[in-house]
Amino acid sequence: YNPQGFRLQRNARIVQLVFLRLTQKTEGYRGAYQKENI
């Protein structure tokens, strides 16, 4: 967070990646994210 904000050029390519360390096994993705494959 930057209280002064920041500037981007028009059509700039940006990305944000977040990696979390898991403490236990989880179930894999099954195609049901955000109402997919209804």
Short mmCIF file of N, CA and C in Angstrom, two decimals:
data_model
loop_
_atom_site.label_atom_id
_atom_site.label_comp_id
_atom_site.label_asym_id
_atom_site.label_seq_id
_atom_site.Cartn_x
_atom_site.Cartn_y
_atom_site.Cartn_z
N TYR A 1 0.83 -1.18 0.00
CA TYR A 1 0.00 0.00 0.00
C TYR A 1 0.87 1.24 0.00
N ASN A 2 0.59 2.13 -0.90
CA ASN A 2 1.34 3.38 -1.01
C ASN A 2 0.35 4.53 -0.93
N PRO A 3 0.36 5.34 0.14
CA PRO A 3 -0.62 6.42 0.29
C PRO A 3 -0.55 7.45 -0.83
N GLN A 4 0.60 7.58 -1.51
CA GLN A 4 0.70 8.52 -2.63
C GLN A 4 0.19 7.91 -3.94
N GLY A 5 -0.10 6.62 -3.93
CA GLY A 5 -0.54 5.96 -5.15
C GLY A 5 0.61 5.70 -6.10
N PHE A 6 0.31 5.34 -7.34
CA PHE A 6 1.33 5.11 -8.35
C PHE A 6 0.70 5.33 -9.72
N ARG A 7 1.52 5.45 -10.73
CA ARG A 7 1.04 5.70 -12.09
C ARG A 7 1.35 4.52 -12.98
N LEU A 8 0.43 4.23 -13.88
CA LEU A 8 0.63 3.21 -14.90
C LEU A 8 0.43 3.84 -16.26
N GLN A 9 1.20 3.40 -17.23
CA GLN A 9 0.98 3.85 -18.59
C GLN A 9 -0.21 3.12 -19.17
N ARG A 10 -0.88 3.74 -20.11
CA ARG A 10 -2.01 3.10 -20.79
C ARG A 10 -1.54 1.79 -21.42
N ASN A 11 -2.36 0.76 -21.29
CA ASN A 11 -2.07 -0.58 -21.82
C ASN A 11 -0.85 -1.24 -21.17
N ALA A 12 -0.47 -0.80 -19.99
CA ALA A 12 0.65 -1.42 -19.29
C ALA A 12 0.27 -2.84 -18.89
N ARG A 13 1.21 -3.74 -18.95
CA ARG A 13 0.99 -5.12 -18.51
C ARG A 13 1.44 -5.24 -17.07
N ILE A 14 0.52 -5.61 -16.21
CA ILE A 14 0.85 -5.77 -14.79
C ILE A 14 0.36 -7.13 -14.32
N VAL A 15 0.94 -7.61 -13.24
CA VAL A 15 0.54 -8.89 -12.67
C VAL A 15 0.79 -8.86 -11.17
N GLN A 16 -0.03 -9.60 -10.44
CA GLN A 16 0.19 -9.76 -9.01
C GLN A 16 0.10 -11.25 -8.69
N LEU A 17 1.14 -11.78 -8.11
CA LEU A 17 1.16 -13.19 -7.71
C LEU A 17 1.24 -13.27 -6.20
N VAL A 18 0.47 -14.19 -5.63
CA VAL A 18 0.50 -14.40 -4.19
C VAL A 18 0.73 -15.89 -3.95
N PHE A 19 1.76 -16.21 -3.20
CA PHE A 19 2.05 -17.60 -2.85
C PHE A 19 1.87 -17.77 -1.35
N LEU A 20 1.11 -18.78 -0.96
CA LEU A 20 0.87 -19.06 0.45
C LEU A 20 1.41 -20.44 0.77
N ARG A 21 2.09 -20.57 1.88
CA ARG A 21 2.57 -21.88 2.32
C ARG A 21 1.41 -22.57 3.04
N LEU A 22 1.07 -23.77 2.59
CA LEU A 22 -0.04 -24.52 3.17
C LEU A 22 0.47 -25.40 4.30
N THR A 23 -0.35 -25.55 5.32
CA THR A 23 0.04 -26.36 6.48
C THR A 23 -0.47 -27.79 6.39
N GLN A 24 -1.37 -28.06 5.44
CA GLN A 24 -1.89 -29.42 5.28
C GLN A 24 -2.33 -29.63 3.84
N LYS A 25 -2.60 -30.87 3.47
CA LYS A 25 -3.05 -31.18 2.13
C LYS A 25 -4.40 -30.54 1.87
N THR A 26 -4.64 -30.17 0.62
CA THR A 26 -5.93 -29.60 0.24
C THR A 26 -6.47 -30.36 -0.96
N GLU A 27 -7.76 -30.19 -1.25
CA GLU A 27 -8.35 -30.80 -2.44
C GLU A 27 -7.98 -29.96 -3.65
N GLY A 28 -7.76 -30.61 -4.76
CA GLY A 28 -7.40 -29.89 -5.98
C GLY A 28 -8.59 -29.17 -6.60
N TYR A 29 -8.32 -28.34 -7.56
CA TYR A 29 -9.34 -27.59 -8.29
C TYR A 29 -10.20 -28.55 -9.10
N ARG A 30 -11.53 -28.37 -9.07
CA ARG A 30 -12.43 -29.28 -9.78
C ARG A 30 -13.29 -28.56 -10.82
N GLY A 31 -12.92 -27.38 -11.24
CA GLY A 31 -13.66 -26.69 -12.28
C GLY A 31 -14.93 -26.02 -11.80
N ALA A 32 -15.10 -25.87 -10.49
CA ALA A 32 -16.32 -25.29 -9.95
C ALA A 32 -16.09 -23.89 -9.41
N TYR A 33 -14.98 -23.27 -9.75
CA TYR A 33 -14.68 -21.93 -9.26
C TYR A 33 -15.57 -20.91 -9.96
N GLN A 34 -16.17 -20.05 -9.22
CA GLN A 34 -17.04 -18.99 -9.74
C GLN A 34 -18.10 -19.53 -10.70
N LYS A 35 -18.79 -20.55 -10.28
CA LYS A 35 -19.94 -21.13 -11.00
C LYS A 35 -19.58 -21.70 -12.37
N GLU A 36 -18.36 -22.19 -12.54
CA GLU A 36 -18.00 -22.86 -13.78
C GLU A 36 -18.60 -24.27 -13.78
N ASN A 37 -18.82 -24.80 -14.95
CA ASN A 37 -19.33 -26.17 -15.13
C ASN A 37 -20.62 -26.42 -14.37
N ILE A 38 -21.54 -25.47 -14.45
CA ILE A 38 -22.83 -25.64 -13.74
C ILE A 38 -23.70 -26.58 -14.54
#
